[in-house]
Tab-separated table of C-alpha atoms in Angstrom:
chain	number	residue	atom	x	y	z
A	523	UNK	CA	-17.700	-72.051	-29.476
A	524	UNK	CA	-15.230	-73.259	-26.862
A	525	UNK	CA	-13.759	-76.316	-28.772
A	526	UNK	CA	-10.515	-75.735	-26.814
A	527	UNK	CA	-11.420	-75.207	-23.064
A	528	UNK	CA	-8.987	-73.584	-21.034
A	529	UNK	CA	-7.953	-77.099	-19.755
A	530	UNK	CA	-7.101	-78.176	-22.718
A	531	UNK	CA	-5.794	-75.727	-25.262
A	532	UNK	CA	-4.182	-76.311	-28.684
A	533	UNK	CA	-1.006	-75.342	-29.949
A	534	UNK	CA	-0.556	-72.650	-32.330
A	535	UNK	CA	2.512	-71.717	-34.529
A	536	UNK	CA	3.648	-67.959	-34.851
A	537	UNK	CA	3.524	-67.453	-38.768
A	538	UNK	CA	3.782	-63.770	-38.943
A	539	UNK	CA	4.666	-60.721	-36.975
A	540	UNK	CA	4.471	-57.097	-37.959
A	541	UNK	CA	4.417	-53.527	-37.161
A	542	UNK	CA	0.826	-52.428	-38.040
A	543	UNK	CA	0.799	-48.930	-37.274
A	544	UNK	CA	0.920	-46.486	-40.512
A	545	UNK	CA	3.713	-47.586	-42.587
A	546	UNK	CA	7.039	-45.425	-41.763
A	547	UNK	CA	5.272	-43.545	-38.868
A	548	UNK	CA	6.631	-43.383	-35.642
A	549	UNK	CA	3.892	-43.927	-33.068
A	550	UNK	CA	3.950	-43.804	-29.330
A	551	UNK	CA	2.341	-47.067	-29.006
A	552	UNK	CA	3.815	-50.571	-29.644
A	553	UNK	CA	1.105	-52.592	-31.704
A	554	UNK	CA	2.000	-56.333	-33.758
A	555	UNK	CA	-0.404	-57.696	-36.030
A	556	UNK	CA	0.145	-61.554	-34.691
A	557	UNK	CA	-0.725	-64.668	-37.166
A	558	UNK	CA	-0.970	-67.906	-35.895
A	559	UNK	CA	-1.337	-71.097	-37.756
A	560	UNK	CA	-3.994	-73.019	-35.893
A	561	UNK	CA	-3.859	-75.602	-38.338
A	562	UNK	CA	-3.236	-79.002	-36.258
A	563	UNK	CA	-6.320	-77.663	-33.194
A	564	UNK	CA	-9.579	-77.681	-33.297
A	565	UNK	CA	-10.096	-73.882	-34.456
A	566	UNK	CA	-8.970	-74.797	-37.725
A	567	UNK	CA	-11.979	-73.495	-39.999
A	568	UNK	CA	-14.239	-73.192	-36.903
A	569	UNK	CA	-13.992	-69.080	-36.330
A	570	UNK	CA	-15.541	-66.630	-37.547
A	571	UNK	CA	-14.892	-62.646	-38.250
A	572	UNK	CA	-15.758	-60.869	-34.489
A	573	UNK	CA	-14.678	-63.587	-32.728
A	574	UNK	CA	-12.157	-64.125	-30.038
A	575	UNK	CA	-9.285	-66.308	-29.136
A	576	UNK	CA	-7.883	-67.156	-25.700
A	577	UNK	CA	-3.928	-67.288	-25.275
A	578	UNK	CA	-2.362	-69.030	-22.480
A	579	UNK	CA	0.617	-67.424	-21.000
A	580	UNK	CA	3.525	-69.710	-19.911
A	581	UNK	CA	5.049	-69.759	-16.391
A	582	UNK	CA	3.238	-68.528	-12.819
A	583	UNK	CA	1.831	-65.303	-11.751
A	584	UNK	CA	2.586	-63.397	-8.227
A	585	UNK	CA	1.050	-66.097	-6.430
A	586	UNK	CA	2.357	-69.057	-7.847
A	587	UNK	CA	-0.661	-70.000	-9.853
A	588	UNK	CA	-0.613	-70.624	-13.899
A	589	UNK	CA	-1.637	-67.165	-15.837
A	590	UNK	CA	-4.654	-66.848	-16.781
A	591	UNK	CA	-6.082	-67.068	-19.928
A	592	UNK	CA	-6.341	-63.222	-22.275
A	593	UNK	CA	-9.047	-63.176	-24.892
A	594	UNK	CA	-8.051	-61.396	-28.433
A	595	UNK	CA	-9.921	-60.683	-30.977
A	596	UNK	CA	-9.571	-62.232	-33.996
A	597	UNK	CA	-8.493	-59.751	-36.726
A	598	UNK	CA	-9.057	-62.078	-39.989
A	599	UNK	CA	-12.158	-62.525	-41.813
A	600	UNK	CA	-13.534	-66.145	-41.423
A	601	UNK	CA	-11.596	-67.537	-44.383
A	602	UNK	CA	-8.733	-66.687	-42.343
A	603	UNK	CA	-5.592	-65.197	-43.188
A	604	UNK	CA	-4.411	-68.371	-45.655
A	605	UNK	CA	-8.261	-68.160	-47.550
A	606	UNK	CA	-8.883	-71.694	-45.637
A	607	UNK	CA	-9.601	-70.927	-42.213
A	608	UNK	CA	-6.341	-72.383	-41.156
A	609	UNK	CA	-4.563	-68.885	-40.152
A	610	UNK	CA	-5.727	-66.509	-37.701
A	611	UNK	CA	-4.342	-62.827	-36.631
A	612	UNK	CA	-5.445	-61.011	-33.974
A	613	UNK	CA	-3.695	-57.013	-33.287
A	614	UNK	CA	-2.080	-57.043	-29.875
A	615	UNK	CA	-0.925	-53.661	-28.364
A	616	UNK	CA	2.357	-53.571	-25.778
A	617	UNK	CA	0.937	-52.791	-22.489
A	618	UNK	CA	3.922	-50.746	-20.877
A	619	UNK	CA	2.940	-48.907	-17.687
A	620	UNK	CA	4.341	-47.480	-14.396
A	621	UNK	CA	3.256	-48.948	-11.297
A	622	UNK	CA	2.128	-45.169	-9.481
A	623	UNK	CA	3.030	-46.609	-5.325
A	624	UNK	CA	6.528	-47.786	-6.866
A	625	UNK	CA	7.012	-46.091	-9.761
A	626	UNK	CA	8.555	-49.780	-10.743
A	627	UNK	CA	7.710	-50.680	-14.661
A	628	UNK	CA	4.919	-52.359	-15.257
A	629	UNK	CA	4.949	-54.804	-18.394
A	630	UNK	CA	1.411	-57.217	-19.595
A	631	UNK	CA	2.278	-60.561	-19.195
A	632	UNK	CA	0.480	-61.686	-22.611
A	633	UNK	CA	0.419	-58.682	-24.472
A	634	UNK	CA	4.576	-58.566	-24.710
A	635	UNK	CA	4.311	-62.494	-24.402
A	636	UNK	CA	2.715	-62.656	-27.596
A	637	UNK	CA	4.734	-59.621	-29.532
A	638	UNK	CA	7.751	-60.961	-28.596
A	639	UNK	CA	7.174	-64.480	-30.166
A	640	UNK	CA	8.476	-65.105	-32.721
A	641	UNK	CA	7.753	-67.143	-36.374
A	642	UNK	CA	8.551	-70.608	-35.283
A	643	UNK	CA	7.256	-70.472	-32.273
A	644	UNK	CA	4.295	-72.137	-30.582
A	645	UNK	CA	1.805	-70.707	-28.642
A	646	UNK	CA	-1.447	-72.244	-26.517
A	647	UNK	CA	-4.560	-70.839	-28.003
A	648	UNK	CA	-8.576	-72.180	-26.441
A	649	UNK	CA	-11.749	-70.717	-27.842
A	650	UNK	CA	-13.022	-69.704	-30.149
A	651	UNK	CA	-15.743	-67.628	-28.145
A	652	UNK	CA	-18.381	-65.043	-28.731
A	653	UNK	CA	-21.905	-64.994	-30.566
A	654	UNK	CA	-23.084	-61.662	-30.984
A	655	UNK	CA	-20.408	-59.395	-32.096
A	656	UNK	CA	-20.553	-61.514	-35.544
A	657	UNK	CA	-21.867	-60.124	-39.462
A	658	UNK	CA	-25.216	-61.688	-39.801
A	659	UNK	CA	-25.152	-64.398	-42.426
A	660	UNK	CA	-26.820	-62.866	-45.208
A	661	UNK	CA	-25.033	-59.800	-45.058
A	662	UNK	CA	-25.827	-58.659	-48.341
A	663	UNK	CA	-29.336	-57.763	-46.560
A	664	UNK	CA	-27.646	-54.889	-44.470
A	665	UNK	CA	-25.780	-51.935	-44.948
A	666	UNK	CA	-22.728	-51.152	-42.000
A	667	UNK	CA	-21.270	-48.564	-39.483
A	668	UNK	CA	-18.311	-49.817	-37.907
A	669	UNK	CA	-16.883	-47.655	-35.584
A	670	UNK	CA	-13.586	-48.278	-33.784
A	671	UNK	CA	-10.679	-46.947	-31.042
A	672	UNK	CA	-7.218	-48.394	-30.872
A	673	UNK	CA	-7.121	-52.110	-31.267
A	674	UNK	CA	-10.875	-52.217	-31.397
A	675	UNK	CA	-10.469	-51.934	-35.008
A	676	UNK	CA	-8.970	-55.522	-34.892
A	677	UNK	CA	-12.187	-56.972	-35.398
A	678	UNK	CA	-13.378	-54.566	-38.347
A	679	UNK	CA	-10.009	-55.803	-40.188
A	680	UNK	CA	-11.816	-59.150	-40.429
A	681	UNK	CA	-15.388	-58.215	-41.516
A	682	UNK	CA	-13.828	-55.729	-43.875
A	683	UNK	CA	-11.838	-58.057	-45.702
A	684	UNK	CA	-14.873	-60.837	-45.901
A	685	UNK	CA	-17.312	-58.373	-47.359
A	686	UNK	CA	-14.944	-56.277	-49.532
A	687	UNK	CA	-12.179	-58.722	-51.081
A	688	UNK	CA	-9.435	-56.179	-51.667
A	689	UNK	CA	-6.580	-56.912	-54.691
A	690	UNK	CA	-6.020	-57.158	-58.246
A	691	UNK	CA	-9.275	-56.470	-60.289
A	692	UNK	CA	-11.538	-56.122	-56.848
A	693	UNK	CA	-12.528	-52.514	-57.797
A	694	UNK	CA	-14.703	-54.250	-60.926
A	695	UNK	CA	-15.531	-57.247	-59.002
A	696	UNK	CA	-17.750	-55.064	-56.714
A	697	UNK	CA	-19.171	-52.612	-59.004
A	698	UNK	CA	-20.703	-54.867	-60.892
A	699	UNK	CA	-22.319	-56.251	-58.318
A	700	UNK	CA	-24.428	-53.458	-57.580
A	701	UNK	CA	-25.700	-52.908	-53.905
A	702	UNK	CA	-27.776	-55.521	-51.947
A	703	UNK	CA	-26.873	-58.594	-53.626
A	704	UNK	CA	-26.487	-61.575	-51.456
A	705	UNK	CA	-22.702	-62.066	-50.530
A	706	UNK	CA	-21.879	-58.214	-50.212
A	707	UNK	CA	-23.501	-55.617	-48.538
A	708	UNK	CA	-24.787	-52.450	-50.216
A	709	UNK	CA	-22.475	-50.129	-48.265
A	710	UNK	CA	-20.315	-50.018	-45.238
A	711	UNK	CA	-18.435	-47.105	-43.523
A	712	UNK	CA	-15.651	-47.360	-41.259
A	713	UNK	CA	-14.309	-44.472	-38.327
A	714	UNK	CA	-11.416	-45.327	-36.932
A	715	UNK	CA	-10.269	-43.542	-34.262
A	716	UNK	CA	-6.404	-42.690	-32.758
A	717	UNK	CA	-4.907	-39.922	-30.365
A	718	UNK	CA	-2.193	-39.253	-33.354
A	719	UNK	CA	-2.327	-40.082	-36.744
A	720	UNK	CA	0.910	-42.267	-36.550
A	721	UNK	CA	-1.419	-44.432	-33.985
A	722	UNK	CA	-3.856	-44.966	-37.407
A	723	UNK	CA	-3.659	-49.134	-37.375
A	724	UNK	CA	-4.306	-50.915	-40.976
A	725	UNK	CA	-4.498	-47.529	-42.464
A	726	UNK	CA	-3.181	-48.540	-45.671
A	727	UNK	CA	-5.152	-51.463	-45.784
A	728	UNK	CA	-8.305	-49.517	-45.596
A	729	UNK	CA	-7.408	-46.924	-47.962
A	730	UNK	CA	-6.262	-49.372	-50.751
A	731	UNK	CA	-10.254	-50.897	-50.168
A	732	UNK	CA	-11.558	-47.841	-50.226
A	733	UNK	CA	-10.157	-46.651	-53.685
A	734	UNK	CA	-10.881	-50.743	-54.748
A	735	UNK	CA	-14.823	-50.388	-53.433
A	736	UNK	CA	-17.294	-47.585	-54.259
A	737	UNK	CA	-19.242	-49.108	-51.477
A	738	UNK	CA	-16.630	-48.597	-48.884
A	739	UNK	CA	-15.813	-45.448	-47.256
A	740	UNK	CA	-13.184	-44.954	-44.571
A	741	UNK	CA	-12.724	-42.255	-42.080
A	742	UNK	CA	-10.323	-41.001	-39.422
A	743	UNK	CA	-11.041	-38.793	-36.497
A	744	UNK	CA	-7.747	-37.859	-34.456
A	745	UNK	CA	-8.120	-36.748	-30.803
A	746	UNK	CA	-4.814	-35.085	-30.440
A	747	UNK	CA	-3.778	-33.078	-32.709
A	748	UNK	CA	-5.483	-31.517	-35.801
A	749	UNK	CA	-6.170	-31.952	-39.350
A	750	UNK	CA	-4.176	-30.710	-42.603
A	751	UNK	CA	-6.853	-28.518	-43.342
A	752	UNK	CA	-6.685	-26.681	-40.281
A	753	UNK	CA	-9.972	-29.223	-38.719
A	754	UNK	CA	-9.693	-29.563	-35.066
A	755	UNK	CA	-8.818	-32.600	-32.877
A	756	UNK	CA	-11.891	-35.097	-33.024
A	757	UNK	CA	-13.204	-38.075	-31.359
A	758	UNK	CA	-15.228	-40.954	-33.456
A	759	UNK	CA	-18.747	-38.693	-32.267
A	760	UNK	CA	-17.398	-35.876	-34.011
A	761	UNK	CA	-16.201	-37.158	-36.738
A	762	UNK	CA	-20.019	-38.733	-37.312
A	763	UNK	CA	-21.163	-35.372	-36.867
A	764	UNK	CA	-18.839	-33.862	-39.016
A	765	UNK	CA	-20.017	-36.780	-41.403
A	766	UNK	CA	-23.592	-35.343	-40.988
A	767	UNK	CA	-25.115	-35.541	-44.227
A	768	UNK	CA	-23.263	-39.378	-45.451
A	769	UNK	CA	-23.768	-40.865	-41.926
A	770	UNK	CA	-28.005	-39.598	-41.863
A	771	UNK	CA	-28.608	-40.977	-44.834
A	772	UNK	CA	-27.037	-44.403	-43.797
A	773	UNK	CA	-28.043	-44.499	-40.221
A	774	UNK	CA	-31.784	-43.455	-41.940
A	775	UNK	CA	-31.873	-46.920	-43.831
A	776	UNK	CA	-33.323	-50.052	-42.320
A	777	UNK	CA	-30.652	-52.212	-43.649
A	778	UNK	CA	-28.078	-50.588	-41.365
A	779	UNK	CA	-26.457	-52.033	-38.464
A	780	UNK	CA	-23.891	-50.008	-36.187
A	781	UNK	CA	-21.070	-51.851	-34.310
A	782	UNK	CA	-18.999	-50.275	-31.946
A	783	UNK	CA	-15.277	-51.586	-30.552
A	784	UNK	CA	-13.026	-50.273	-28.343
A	785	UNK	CA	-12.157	-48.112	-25.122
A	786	UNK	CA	-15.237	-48.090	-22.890
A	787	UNK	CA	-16.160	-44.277	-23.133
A	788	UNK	CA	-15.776	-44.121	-26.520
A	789	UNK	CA	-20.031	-45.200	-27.063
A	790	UNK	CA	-21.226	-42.028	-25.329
A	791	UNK	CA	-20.098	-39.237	-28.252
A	792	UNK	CA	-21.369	-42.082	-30.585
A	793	UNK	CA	-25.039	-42.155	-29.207
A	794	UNK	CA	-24.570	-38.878	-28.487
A	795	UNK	CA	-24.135	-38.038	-32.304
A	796	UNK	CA	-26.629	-40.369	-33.751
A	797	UNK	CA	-29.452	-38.603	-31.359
A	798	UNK	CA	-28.161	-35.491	-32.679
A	799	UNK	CA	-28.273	-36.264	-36.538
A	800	UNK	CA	-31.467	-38.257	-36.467
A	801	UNK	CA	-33.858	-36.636	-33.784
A	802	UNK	CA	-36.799	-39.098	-32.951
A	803	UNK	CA	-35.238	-41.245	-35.814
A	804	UNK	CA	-32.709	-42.413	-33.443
A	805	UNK	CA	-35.306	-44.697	-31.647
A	806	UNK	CA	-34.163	-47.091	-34.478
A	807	UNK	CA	-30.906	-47.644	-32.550
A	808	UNK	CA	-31.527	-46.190	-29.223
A	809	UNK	CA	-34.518	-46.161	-26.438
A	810	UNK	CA	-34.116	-42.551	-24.542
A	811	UNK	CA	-36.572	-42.708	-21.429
A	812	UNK	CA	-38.444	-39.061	-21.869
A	813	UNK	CA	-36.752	-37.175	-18.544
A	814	UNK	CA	-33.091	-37.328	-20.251
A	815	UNK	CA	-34.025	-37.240	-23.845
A	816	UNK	CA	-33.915	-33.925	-24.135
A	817	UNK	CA	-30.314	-33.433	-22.713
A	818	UNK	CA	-27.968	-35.423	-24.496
A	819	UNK	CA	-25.152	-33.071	-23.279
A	820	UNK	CA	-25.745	-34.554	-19.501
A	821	UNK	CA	-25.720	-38.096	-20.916
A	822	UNK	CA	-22.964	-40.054	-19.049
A	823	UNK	CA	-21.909	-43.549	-19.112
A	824	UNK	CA	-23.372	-44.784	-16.360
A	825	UNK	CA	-26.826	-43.849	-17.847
A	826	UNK	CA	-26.199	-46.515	-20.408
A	827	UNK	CA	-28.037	-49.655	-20.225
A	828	UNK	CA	-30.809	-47.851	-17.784
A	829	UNK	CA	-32.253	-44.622	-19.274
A	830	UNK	CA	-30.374	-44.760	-22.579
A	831	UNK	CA	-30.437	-48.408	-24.695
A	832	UNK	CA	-28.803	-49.694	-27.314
A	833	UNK	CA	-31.566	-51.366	-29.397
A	834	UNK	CA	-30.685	-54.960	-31.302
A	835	UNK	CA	-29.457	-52.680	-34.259
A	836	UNK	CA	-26.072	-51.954	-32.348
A	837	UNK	CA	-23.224	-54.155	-31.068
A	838	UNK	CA	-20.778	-53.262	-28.618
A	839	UNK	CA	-17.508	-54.477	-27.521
A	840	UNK	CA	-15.579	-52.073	-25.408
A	841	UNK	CA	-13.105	-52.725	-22.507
């Protein structure tokens, strides 16, 4: 961790840019998939899937001081985006906003800093940093949940790709490994979740390693409009409820492990729905003091942490 400090960062090269929202779709949001070639700096083969990345911003802020440094996350599995370690991504969303005293336009200084970059260009990266959010290291001993909203899903891109290799002949790579065996996990299950399904991010991505691995399963919930099949507007808690019997059955094993990533809120519905489909099961992933276990539906957020906690068998990273 922290081989580049913020006072001394590396330099990156911009490799890649692209659109990662559903291919063709036009979605209200603004989102690059960013690769950078961290080749000649310490990160080089030194991050790992659920990590982050800082990114220094060039120039001064309001009051004359240097920017400071924005964490990503890094959206490659460990062997990077080049199979080495020597390329990392990360999926950076356009913050555009209205100031509401002004109404004066509001831009992110390194969210559009780093979308508008482009290949060719350098760019000073420090870290890497973070040590829990991370697939334990024999992950063929667990089965995975991985539940995500927006560009939460950036780290899920990575871990997906490192435990189910997606491409030419992948499909009968992994079946004949069976489940459990060490270097792939028996099963995994991803929820992404989007206001509109033009918002989806790596959708095609995950539904090409879905068809290539039995053992993956990918689902959507959409919170703003509804389903082809006439199924209402859901949030990621629904959609594990409306999962019921495929998410008991996994959240019931002890192999399984349940990370969560993206916009703070988002873990309440989650909890929520695991109390709901596992009753006094769920003490595997959370401990419910007695006076609020019985009323999930007056859970709120600020509850978390005190009466209702996450037990070593979840990871969160929301914002």
């Amino acid at each position: 961790m922290h081989l580049h400090a913020p006072g001394s960062p590396g330099t990156g090269v911009v490799v890649a840019s692209d659109r990662c929202t559903k291919g063709g779709s036009k979605s209200a949001s603004f989102v690059r998939h960013v690769a950078i070639d961290v080749s000649n700096t310490k990160l080089a083969g030194a991050f790992r899937a659920g990590q982050s990345f800082g990114v220094v911003p060039p120039g001064l802020d309001a009051r004359g001081q240097p920017h400071k440094i924005r964490l990503y996350s890094i959206a490659s599995p460990t062997s990077g985006e080049d199979g080495s370690g020597r390329v990392l991504a990360t999926t950076v969303k356009r913050t555009i906003d209205e100031h509401w005293e002004t109404h004066k336009l509001f831009l992110g200084v390194a969210s559009n800093y780093l979308c508008d970059l482009q290949v060719g260009e350098t760019v000073q990266v420090t870290g890497p940093s973070g040590k829990r959010f991370l697939l334990p290291t024999q992950t063929g001993e667990h089965d995975y949940v991985f539940i995500a909203t927006g560009t939460g899903i950036a780290p899920f891109r990575g871990m997906a790709m490192e435990l189910f290799p997606t491409g030419l002949g992948a499909r009968s790579a992994s079946s004949s490994q069976g489940t459990g065996q060490a270097g792939g996990p028996s099963r995994a299950a991803l929820v992404m979740g989007s206001p509109f399904t033009t918002d989806l991010l790596y959708d095609d991505l995950f539904r090409r390693m879905e068809s290539d691995h039995r053992e993956f399963r990918y689902f959507t919930a959409i919170s703003r409009e509804g389903g082809a099949m006439g199924t209402p507007p859901r949030h990621v808690g629904d959609e594990l409820a409306a999962q019921g019997d495929y998410f008991r059955e996994l959240l019931r094993s002890p192999r399984t492990l349940v990370y969560l990533c993206g916009i703070a809120g988002m873990e309440l519905g989650v909890f929520r729905a695991i109390h709901a489909l596992l009753g006094s099961d769920a003490e595997a992933y959370l401990e419910i003091d007695p006076e609020v276990a019985g009323k999930p539906e007056a859970w709120e957020r600020r509850m978390i942490h005190k009466s209702i906690r996450p037990t070593r068998r979840i990871f969160m990273e929301v914002y």
